[in-house]
């Protein structure tokens, strides 16, 4: 089983749509969770950390379910500029900063 | 907004040559990292570094790789004898404090091409 697994997509949605991405992780000792976005041939950019209580940042909502080892990202009112690859990222407990990345989910928002 | 910078943006080298990739982390950050991404693949951890020591390294980070903080601002990754399979994008990252809870911020990357 992959350490961090994401649906690779691609997701093609119209502007204004709501889209949700899911991610599962295999190691129950995982401690910290993040969503990054990556534009083509660019660096990963931190979108948001994911907390057990769930958190929201504008149009973006992240949820964590530790029991199911599942993380989600919801994007509301999609913009053209949201087109990117979304990376689910996990940090193992006891690790000294070793982030484990999923393969990424490709999102294309069209007019 | 402070950011991580990396030089060069693109490095072409011949197999067997040594390369040094340079990074300037965000100034008040204490933890530094290198990752790589082979084209079309996921981002992979190489090494974490704190207080002038390696904190953790992956299986990829073998004896051909080394890291150094030669002064108060730079953080370097050296590959002693490059192989074709070292061709990848190399990202430097830094975090403000403890690696467990603090977010890592990535530089723009150095594209390494080994011919």
CSV table of N, CA, C and O in Angstrom, one decimal, chain B:
chain,number,residue,atom,x,y,z
B,1,UNK,N,7.4,39.4,1.3
B,1,UNK,CA,7.3,38.2,2.0
B,1,UNK,C,8.6,37.4,1.9
B,1,UNK,O,9.1,37.2,0.8
B,2,UNK,N,9.2,37.0,3.0
B,2,UNK,CA,10.5,36.2,2.9
B,2,UNK,C,10.3,34.9,2.1
B,2,UNK,O,9.2,34.3,2.2
B,3,UNK,N,11.3,34.5,1.4
B,3,UNK,CA,11.2,33.3,0.6
B,3,UNK,C,12.5,32.6,0.6
B,3,UNK,O,13.6,33.2,0.8
B,4,UNK,N,12.5,31.3,0.2
B,4,UNK,CA,13.7,30.5,0.0
B,4,UNK,C,14.1,30.7,-1.4
B,4,UNK,O,13.3,30.8,-2.3
B,5,UNK,N,15.4,31.0,-1.6
B,5,UNK,CA,16.0,31.1,-2.9
B,5,UNK,C,17.0,30.0,-3.2
B,5,UNK,O,17.6,29.5,-2.3
B,6,UNK,N,17.1,29.7,-4.5
B,6,UNK,CA,18.0,28.6,-4.9
B,6,UNK,C,18.7,29.0,-6.2
B,6,UNK,O,18.2,29.7,-7.0
B,7,UNK,N,20.0,28.6,-6.2
B,7,UNK,CA,20.8,28.9,-7.4
B,7,UNK,C,21.6,27.6,-7.7
B,7,UNK,O,22.0,26.9,-6.8
B,8,UNK,N,21.9,27.3,-9.0
B,8,UNK,CA,21.3,28.0,-10.2
B,8,UNK,C,19.9,27.5,-10.4
B,8,UNK,O,19.5,26.5,-9.7
B,9,UNK,N,19.2,28.0,-11.3
B,9,UNK,CA,17.8,27.5,-11.6
B,9,UNK,C,17.9,26.3,-12.5
B,9,UNK,O,17.1,25.4,-12.4
B,10,UNK,N,19.0,26.2,-13.3
B,10,UNK,CA,19.2,25.0,-14.1
B,10,UNK,C,20.7,24.7,-14.2
B,10,UNK,O,21.5,25.6,-14.4
B,11,UNK,N,21.0,23.5,-14.0
B,11,UNK,CA,22.4,23.0,-14.0
B,11,UNK,C,22.5,21.8,-14.9
B,11,UNK,O,21.8,20.9,-14.7
B,12,UNK,N,23.4,21.9,-15.9
B,12,UNK,CA,23.6,20.8,-16.8
B,12,UNK,C,25.0,20.3,-16.5
B,12,UNK,O,26.0,21.1,-16.5
B,13,UNK,N,25.2,19.0,-16.3
B,13,UNK,CA,26.5,18.5,-16.0
B,13,UNK,C,26.7,17.1,-16.7
B,13,UNK,O,25.7,16.5,-17.0
B,14,UNK,N,27.9,16.7,-16.8
B,14,UNK,CA,28.2,15.4,-17.4
B,14,UNK,C,28.3,14.4,-16.3
B,14,UNK,O,28.7,14.7,-15.1
B,15,UNK,N,27.9,13.2,-16.6
B,15,UNK,CA,28.0,12.1,-15.7
B,15,UNK,C,29.4,12.0,-15.1
B,15,UNK,O,30.4,12.1,-15.7
B,16,UNK,N,29.4,11.7,-13.7
B,16,UNK,CA,30.7,11.6,-13.1
B,16,UNK,C,31.2,12.9,-12.5
B,16,UNK,O,32.1,12.9,-11.7
B,17,UNK,N,30.6,14.0,-12.9
B,17,UNK,CA,31.0,15.3,-12.4
B,17,UNK,C,30.4,15.6,-11.0
B,17,UNK,O,29.3,15.1,-10.7
B,18,UNK,N,31.0,16.5,-10.3
B,18,UNK,CA,30.5,17.0,-9.0
B,18,UNK,C,29.6,18.2,-9.2
B,18,UNK,O,30.0,19.1,-10.1
B,19,UNK,N,28.5,18.3,-8.5
B,19,UNK,CA,27.7,19.5,-8.6
B,19,UNK,C,27.4,20.0,-7.2
B,19,UNK,O,27.3,19.2,-6.2
B,20,UNK,N,27.3,21.3,-7.0
B,20,UNK,CA,26.8,21.9,-5.8
B,20,UNK,C,25.6,22.7,-6.0
B,20,UNK,O,25.7,23.7,-6.9
B,21,UNK,N,24.5,22.4,-5.4
B,21,UNK,CA,23.3,23.2,-5.5
B,21,UNK,C,23.2,24.1,-4.2
B,21,UNK,O,23.4,23.6,-3.1
B,22,UNK,N,22.8,25.3,-4.5
B,22,UNK,CA,22.8,26.3,-3.4
B,22,UNK,C,21.4,26.8,-3.0
B,22,UNK,O,20.6,26.9,-3.9
B,23,UNK,N,21.3,27.1,-1.8
B,23,UNK,CA,20.0,27.5,-1.2
B,23,UNK,C,20.3,28.5,-0.2
B,23,UNK,O,21.2,28.5,0.6
B,24,UNK,N,19.4,29.5,-0.1
B,24,UNK,CA,19.4,30.5,1.0
B,24,UNK,C,18.0,30.3,1.7
B,24,UNK,O,17.0,30.8,1.1
B,25,UNK,N,18.0,29.7,2.8
B,25,UNK,CA,16.7,29.5,3.5
B,25,UNK,C,16.1,30.9,4.0
B,25,UNK,O,16.8,31.9,4.0
B,26,UNK,N,14.9,30.9,4.5
B,26,UNK,CA,14.3,32.1,5.1
B,26,UNK,C,15.1,32.4,6.3
B,26,UNK,O,15.5,31.5,7.1
B,27,UNK,N,15.4,33.7,6.6
B,27,UNK,CA,16.4,34.1,7.5
B,27,UNK,C,16.2,33.6,8.9
B,27,UNK,O,17.2,33.3,9.6
B,28,UNK,N,15.0,33.6,9.5
B,28,UNK,CA,14.9,33.2,10.9
B,28,UNK,C,14.5,31.7,11.0
B,28,UNK,O,14.2,31.2,12.1
B,29,UNK,N,14.7,31.0,9.9
B,29,UNK,CA,14.4,29.5,10.0
B,29,UNK,C,15.6,28.8,10.5
B,29,UNK,O,16.7,29.1,10.2
B,30,UNK,N,15.3,27.7,11.2
B,30,UNK,CA,16.4,26.9,11.8
B,30,UNK,C,16.6,25.5,11.2
B,30,UNK,O,17.6,24.9,11.5
B,31,UNK,N,15.5,25.0,10.5
B,31,UNK,CA,15.5,23.7,10.0
B,31,UNK,C,15.6,23.7,8.5
B,31,UNK,O,14.8,24.5,7.9
B,32,UNK,N,16.4,22.9,7.9
B,32,UNK,CA,16.6,23.0,6.4
B,32,UNK,C,16.4,21.6,5.9
B,32,UNK,O,16.8,20.6,6.5
B,33,UNK,N,16.0,21.5,4.6
B,33,UNK,CA,15.7,20.2,4.0
B,33,UNK,C,16.0,20.3,2.5
B,33,UNK,O,16.0,21.4,1.9
B,34,UNK,N,16.3,19.1,2.0
B,34,UNK,CA,16.4,19.0,0.5
B,34,UNK,C,15.4,17.8,0.1
B,34,UNK,O,15.3,16.8,0.8
B,35,UNK,N,14.7,18.1,-1.0
B,35,UNK,CA,13.9,17.1,-1.6
B,35,UNK,C,14.2,17.1,-3.1
B,35,UNK,O,14.8,18.0,-3.7
B,36,UNK,N,13.8,16.0,-3.8
B,36,UNK,CA,14.0,16.0,-5.2
B,36,UNK,C,12.7,15.5,-5.9
B,36,UNK,O,11.8,14.8,-5.2
B,37,UNK,N,12.5,15.8,-7.1
B,37,UNK,CA,11.3,15.4,-7.9
B,37,UNK,C,11.8,15.0,-9.3
B,37,UNK,O,12.2,15.9,-10.1
B,38,UNK,N,11.8,13.7,-9.6
B,38,UNK,CA,12.1,13.3,-10.9
B,38,UNK,C,10.9,13.6,-11.8
B,38,UNK,O,9.7,13.5,-11.3
B,39,UNK,N,11.1,14.0,-13.0
B,39,UNK,CA,10.0,14.4,-13.9
B,39,UNK,C,8.9,13.4,-13.9
B,39,UNK,O,9.1,12.2,-14.2
B,40,UNK,N,7.7,13.9,-13.6
B,40,UNK,CA,6.5,13.0,-13.7
B,40,UNK,C,6.3,12.2,-12.4
B,40,UNK,O,5.3,11.4,-12.4
B,41,UNK,N,7.2,12.3,-11.4
B,41,UNK,CA,7.1,11.5,-10.2
B,41,UNK,C,6.8,12.4,-9.0
B,41,UNK,O,6.7,13.7,-9.1
B,42,UNK,N,6.6,11.8,-7.9
B,42,UNK,CA,6.2,12.6,-6.7
B,42,UNK,C,7.5,13.2,-6.1
B,42,UNK,O,8.6,12.8,-6.4
B,43,UNK,N,7.3,14.2,-5.2
B,43,UNK,CA,8.4,14.8,-4.5
B,43,UNK,C,8.9,13.8,-3.4
B,43,UNK,O,8.1,13.2,-2.7
B,44,UNK,N,10.2,13.7,-3.3
B,44,UNK,CA,10.8,12.7,-2.4
B,44,UNK,C,11.8,13.4,-1.5
B,44,UNK,O,12.6,14.3,-1.9
B,45,UNK,N,11.7,13.1,-0.2
B,45,UNK,CA,12.6,13.6,0.8
B,45,UNK,C,14.0,13.1,0.7
B,45,UNK,O,14.2,11.9,0.4
B,46,UNK,N,15.0,14.0,0.8
B,46,UNK,CA,16.4,13.5,0.8
B,46,UNK,C,17.0,13.6,2.2
B,46,UNK,O,17.5,12.6,2.7
B,47,UNK,N,16.9,14.8,2.8
B,47,UNK,CA,17.6,15.0,4.1
B,47,UNK,C,17.1,16.2,4.8
B,47,UNK,O,16.5,17.1,4.3
B,48,UNK,N,17.2,16.1,6.2
B,48,UNK,CA,16.8,17.3,7.0
B,48,UNK,C,18.1,17.6,7.8
B,48,UNK,O,18.9,16.7,8.1
B,49,UNK,N,18.2,18.9,8.2
B,49,UNK,CA,19.5,19.4,8.8
B,49,UNK,C,19.1,20.4,9.8
B,49,UNK,O,18.3,21.3,9.6
B,50,UNK,N,19.7,20.3,11.0
B,50,UNK,CA,19.5,21.2,12.1
B,50,UNK,C,20.8,21.4,12.9
B,50,UNK,O,21.4,20.3,13.2
B,51,UNK,N,21.1,22.5,13.3
B,51,UNK,CA,22.2,22.8,14.2
B,51,UNK,C,23.5,22.2,13.6
B,51,UNK,O,24.3,21.5,14.4
B,52,UNK,N,23.7,22.3,12.4
B,52,UNK,CA,24.9,21.9,11.7
B,52,UNK,C,25.0,20.4,11.6
B,52,UNK,O,26.2,19.9,11.5
B,53,UNK,N,23.9,19.7,11.7
B,53,UNK,CA,24.0,18.2,11.7
B,53,UNK,C,22.8,17.7,10.9
B,53,UNK,O,21.7,18.3,10.9
B,54,UNK,N,23.0,16.5,10.2
B,54,UNK,CA,21.9,15.9,9.6
B,54,UNK,C,21.0,15.3,10.7
B,54,UNK,O,21.5,14.6,11.6
B,55,UNK,N,19.7,15.6,10.6
B,55,UNK,CA,18.8,15.0,11.5
B,55,UNK,C,18.2,13.7,11.0
B,55,UNK,O,17.9,12.8,11.8
B,56,UNK,N,17.9,13.7,9.7
B,56,UNK,CA,17.3,12.5,9.1
B,56,UNK,C,17.7,12.4,7.7
B,56,UNK,O,17.8,13.5,7.0
B,57,UNK,N,17.9,11.3,7.1
B,57,UNK,CA,18.1,11.1,5.7
B,57,UNK,C,17.4,9.9,5.1
B,57,UNK,O,17.1,9.0,5.9
B,58,UNK,N,17.1,10.0,3.9
B,58,UNK,CA,16.4,8.9,3.2
B,58,UNK,C,17.4,7.9,2.6
B,58,UNK,O,18.6,8.2,2.5
B,59,UNK,N,16.8,6.8,2.1
B,59,UNK,CA,17.7,5.8,1.4
B,59,UNK,C,18.4,6.4,0.1
B,59,UNK,O,19.4,5.9,-0.3
B,60,UNK,N,17.7,7.4,-0.4
B,60,UNK,CA,18.3,8.0,-1.6
B,60,UNK,C,19.6,8.7,-1.3
B,60,UNK,O,20.5,8.8,-2.1
B,61,UNK,N,19.6,9.3,-0.1
B,61,UNK,CA,20.8,10.1,0.3
B,61,UNK,C,21.9,9.2,0.7
B,61,UNK,O,22.2,8.9,1.9
B,62,UNK,N,22.6,8.7,-0.3
B,62,UNK,CA,23.8,7.8,-0.1
B,62,UNK,C,25.1,8.6,0.0
B,62,UNK,O,25.1,9.8,0.1
B,63,UNK,N,26.2,7.9,0.0
B,63,UNK,CA,27.5,8.5,0.2
B,63,UNK,C,27.8,9.5,-0.9
B,63,UNK,O,28.8,10.3,-0.7
B,64,UNK,N,27.1,9.5,-2.0
B,64,UNK,CA,27.4,10.5,-3.0
B,64,UNK,C,26.9,11.9,-2.7
B,64,UNK,O,27.2,12.8,-3.3
B,65,UNK,N,26.0,11.9,-1.7
B,65,UNK,CA,25.4,13.2,-1.4
B,65,UNK,C,26.0,13.7,0.0
B,65,UNK,O,26.3,12.9,0.9
B,66,UNK,N,26.0,15.0,0.0
B,66,UNK,CA,26.4,15.6,1.3
B,66,UNK,C,25.7,17.0,1.4
B,66,UNK,O,25.4,17.6,0.4
B,67,UNK,N,25.6,17.5,2.6
B,67,UNK,CA,25.0,18.8,2.8
B,67,UNK,C,25.9,19.6,3.7
B,67,UNK,O,26.6,19.0,4.6
B,68,UNK,N,25.8,20.9,3.6
B,68,UNK,CA,26.6,21.8,4.4
B,68,UNK,C,26.0,23.1,4.6
B,68,UNK,O,25.2,23.6,3.7
B,69,UNK,N,26.2,23.7,5.7
B,69,UNK,CA,25.8,25.1,5.9
B,69,UNK,C,27.2,25.9,6.1
B,69,UNK,O,27.6,26.0,7.2
B,70,UNK,N,27.7,26.3,5.0
B,70,UNK,CA,29.1,26.9,5.1
B,70,UNK,C,29.2,28.2,5.8
B,70,UNK,O,30.3,28.6,6.2
B,71,UNK,N,28.1,28.9,5.8
B,71,UNK,CA,28.1,30.2,6.5
B,71,UNK,C,26.7,30.4,7.1
B,71,UNK,O,25.9,29.5,7.1
B,72,UNK,N,26.4,31.6,7.5
B,72,UNK,CA,25.1,31.9,8.2
B,72,UNK,C,23.9,31.9,7.3
B,72,UNK,O,22.8,32.0,7.8
B,73,UNK,N,24.1,31.9,6.0
B,73,UNK,CA,23.0,32.1,5.2
B,73,UNK,C,22.8,30.9,4.1
B,73,UNK,O,21.7,30.6,3.8
B,74,UNK,N,23.9,30.3,3.7
B,74,UNK,CA,23.7,29.3,2.6
B,74,UNK,C,23.6,27.9,3.1
B,74,UNK,O,24.1,27.6,4.2
B,75,UNK,N,22.9,27.1,2.4
B,75,UNK,CA,22.7,25.7,2.7
B,75,UNK,C,22.9,25.0,1.3
B,75,UNK,O,22.3,25.3,0.4
B,76,UNK,N,23.9,24.0,1.3
B,76,UNK,CA,24.2,23.5,0.0
B,76,UNK,C,24.0,21.9,0.0
B,76,UNK,O,24.1,21.3,1.0
B,77,UNK,N,23.8,21.5,-1.2
B,77,UNK,CA,23.7,20.0,-1.5
B,77,UNK,C,24.8,19.7,-2.5
B,77,UNK,O,24.8,20.3,-3.6
B,78,UNK,N,25.6,18.8,-2.2
B,78,UNK,CA,26.7,18.4,-3.1
B,78,UNK,C,26.4,16.9,-3.5
B,78,UNK,O,26.1,16.1,-2.7
B,79,UNK,N,26.5,16.7,-4.8
B,79,UNK,CA,26.5,15.4,-5.4
B,79,UNK,C,27.9,15.1,-5.9
B,79,UNK,O,28.3,15.8,-6.9
B,80,UNK,N,28.6,14.2,-5.4
B,80,UNK,CA,30.0,14.0,-5.7
B,80,UNK,C,30.3,13.5,-7.1
B,80,UNK,O,31.1,14.0,-7.8
B,81,UNK,N,29.6,12.5,-7.5
B,81,UNK,CA,29.8,11.9,-8.9
B,81,UNK,C,28.4,11.6,-9.5
B,81,UNK,O,27.8,10.6,-9.2
B,82,UNK,N,28.0,12.6,-10.3
B,82,UNK,CA,26.6,12.5,-10.7
B,82,UNK,C,26.3,11.3,-11.7
B,82,UNK,O,27.2,10.9,-12.4
B,83,UNK,N,25.1,10.8,-11.5
B,83,UNK,CA,24.7,9.7,-12.4
B,83,UNK,C,23.5,10.2,-13.3
B,83,UNK,O,22.9,11.2,-12.9
B,84,UNK,N,23.2,9.5,-14.3
B,84,UNK,CA,22.1,9.9,-15.2
B,84,UNK,C,20.8,10.0,-14.4
B,84,UNK,O,20.0,10.9,-14.5
B,85,UNK,N,20.6,9.0,-13.4
B,85,UNK,CA,19.4,9.0,-12.6
B,85,UNK,C,19.3,10.1,-11.6
B,85,UNK,O,18.3,10.2,-10.9
B,86,UNK,N,20.3,10.9,-11.4
B,86,UNK,CA,20.2,12.1,-10.5
B,86,UNK,C,19.5,13.2,-11.2
B,86,UNK,O,19.3,14.2,-10.6
B,87,UNK,N,19.2,13.1,-12.5
B,87,UNK,CA,18.5,14.2,-13.2
B,87,UNK,C,17.1,14.3,-12.5
B,87,UNK,O,16.4,13.4,-12.5
B,88,UNK,N,16.9,15.5,-12.1
B,88,UNK,CA,15.6,15.8,-11.3
B,88,UNK,C,15.6,17.3,-11.0
B,88,UNK,O,16.5,18.0,-11.2
B,89,UNK,N,14.5,17.7,-10.4
B,89,UNK,CA,14.3,19.0,-9.8
B,89,UNK,C,14.7,18.8,-8.3
B,89,UNK,O,14.2,17.9,-7.7
B,90,UNK,N,15.6,19.7,-7.8
B,90,UNK,CA,16.0,19.6,-6.4
B,90,UNK,C,15.4,20.8,-5.7
B,90,UNK,O,15.7,22.0,-6.1
B,91,UNK,N,14.6,20.6,-4.7
B,91,UNK,CA,14.0,21.7,-3.9
B,91,UNK,C,14.6,21.7,-2.6
B,91,UNK,O,14.8,20.7,-1.9
B,92,UNK,N,15.0,22.9,-2.2
B,92,UNK,CA,15.4,23.2,-0.8
B,92,UNK,C,14.1,23.7,0.0
B,92,UNK,O,13.3,24.4,-0.6
B,93,UNK,N,14.0,23.4,1.2
B,93,UNK,CA,12.9,23.9,2.0
B,93,UNK,C,13.5,24.3,3.4
B,93,UNK,O,14.5,23.9,3.8
B,94,UNK,N,12.7,25.2,4.1
B,94,UNK,CA,13.1,25.5,5.5
B,94,UNK,C,11.9,25.7,6.3
B,94,UNK,O,10.8,25.9,5.8
B,95,UNK,N,12.0,25.5,7.6
B,95,UNK,CA,10.9,25.7,8.5
B,95,UNK,C,11.5,26.5,9.7
B,95,UNK,O,12.6,26.4,10.1
B,96,UNK,N,10.6,27.2,10.4
B,96,UNK,CA,10.9,28.2,11.4
B,96,UNK,C,11.5,27.5,12.6
B,96,UNK,O,12.5,27.9,13.2
B,97,UNK,N,10.9,26.4,13.0
B,97,UNK,CA,11.4,25.7,14.2
B,97,UNK,C,11.1,24.3,14.1
B,97,UNK,O,11.1,23.7,13.0
B,98,UNK,N,10.7,23.6,15.2
B,98,UNK,CA,10.5,22.2,15.2
B,98,UNK,C,9.9,21.6,14.0
B,98,UNK,O,8.8,22.0,13.6
B,99,UNK,N,10.5,20.6,13.4
B,99,UNK,CA,10.0,20.0,12.2
B,99,UNK,C,8.7,19.3,12.3
B,99,UNK,O,8.0,19.1,11.3
B,100,UNK,N,8.3,19.0,13.5
B,100,UNK,CA,7.0,18.2,13.6
B,100,UNK,C,5.8,19.1,13.3
B,100,UNK,O,4.9,18.7,12.7
B,101,UNK,N,5.8,20.3,13.8
B,101,UNK,CA,4.6,21.1,13.7
B,101,UNK,C,4.7,22.3,12.8
B,101,UNK,O,3.7,22.9,12.4
B,102,UNK,N,6.0,22.7,12.4
B,102,UNK,CA,6.1,23.9,11.7
B,102,UNK,C,6.1,23.6,10.2
B,102,UNK,O,6.7,22.6,9.7
B,103,UNK,N,5.5,24.4,9.4
B,103,UNK,CA,5.3,24.2,8.0
B,103,UNK,C,6.6,24.4,7.3
B,103,UNK,O,7.4,25.3,7.7
B,104,UNK,N,6.9,23.7,6.2
B,104,UNK,CA,8.0,23.8,5.4
B,104,UNK,C,7.7,24.7,4.2
B,104,UNK,O,6.7,24.4,3.5
B,105,UNK,N,8.6,25.6,3.9
B,105,UNK,CA,8.5,26.4,2.7
B,105,UNK,C,9.6,26.1,1.7
B,105,UNK,O,10.7,26.0,2.1
B,106,UNK,N,9.1,26.0,0.5
B,106,UNK,CA,10.0,25.5,-0.6
B,106,UNK,C,10.6,26.6,-1.4
B,106,UNK,O,9.9,27.6,-1.7
B,107,UNK,N,11.8,26.4,-1.9
B,107,UNK,CA,12.4,27.3,-2.9
B,107,UNK,C,11.9,26.9,-4.3
B,107,UNK,O,11.3,25.8,-4.4
B,108,UNK,N,12.3,27.7,-5.3
B,108,UNK,CA,11.9,27.5,-6.6
B,108,UNK,C,12.5,26.3,-7.3
B,108,UNK,O,12.0,25.9,-8.4
B,109,UNK,N,13.5,25.7,-6.7
B,109,UNK,CA,14.1,24.5,-7.3
B,109,UNK,C,15.3,24.8,-8.2
B,109,UNK,O,15.4,25.9,-8.8
B,110,UNK,N,16.2,23.8,-8.3
B,110,UNK,CA,17.2,23.7,-9.3
B,110,UNK,C,17.0,22.5,-10.2
B,110,UNK,O,16.9,21.4,-9.7
B,111,UNK,N,16.8,22.7,-11.5
B,111,UNK,CA,16.7,21.6,-12.4
B,111,UNK,C,18.1,21.1,-12.8
B,111,UNK,O,18.9,21.8,-13.4
B,112,UNK,N,18.4,19.9,-12.4
B,112,UNK,CA,19.7,19.2,-12.6
B,112,UNK,C,19.5,18.3,-13.8
B,112,UNK,O,18.6,17.4,-13.7
B,113,UNK,N,20.3,18.5,-14.8
B,113,UNK,CA,20.3,17.6,-16.0
B,113,UNK,C,21.6,16.9,-16.1
B,113,UNK,O,22.7,17.7,-16.2
B,114,UNK,N,21.7,15.6,-16.0
B,114,UNK,CA,23.0,14.9,-16.1
B,114,UNK,C,23.0,14.2,-17.5
B,114,UNK,O,22.1,13.5,-17.8
B,115,UNK,N,24.0,14.5,-18.2
B,115,UNK,CA,24.1,14.0,-19.6
B,115,UNK,C,25.3,12.9,-19.7
B,115,UNK,O,26.1,12.9,-18.8
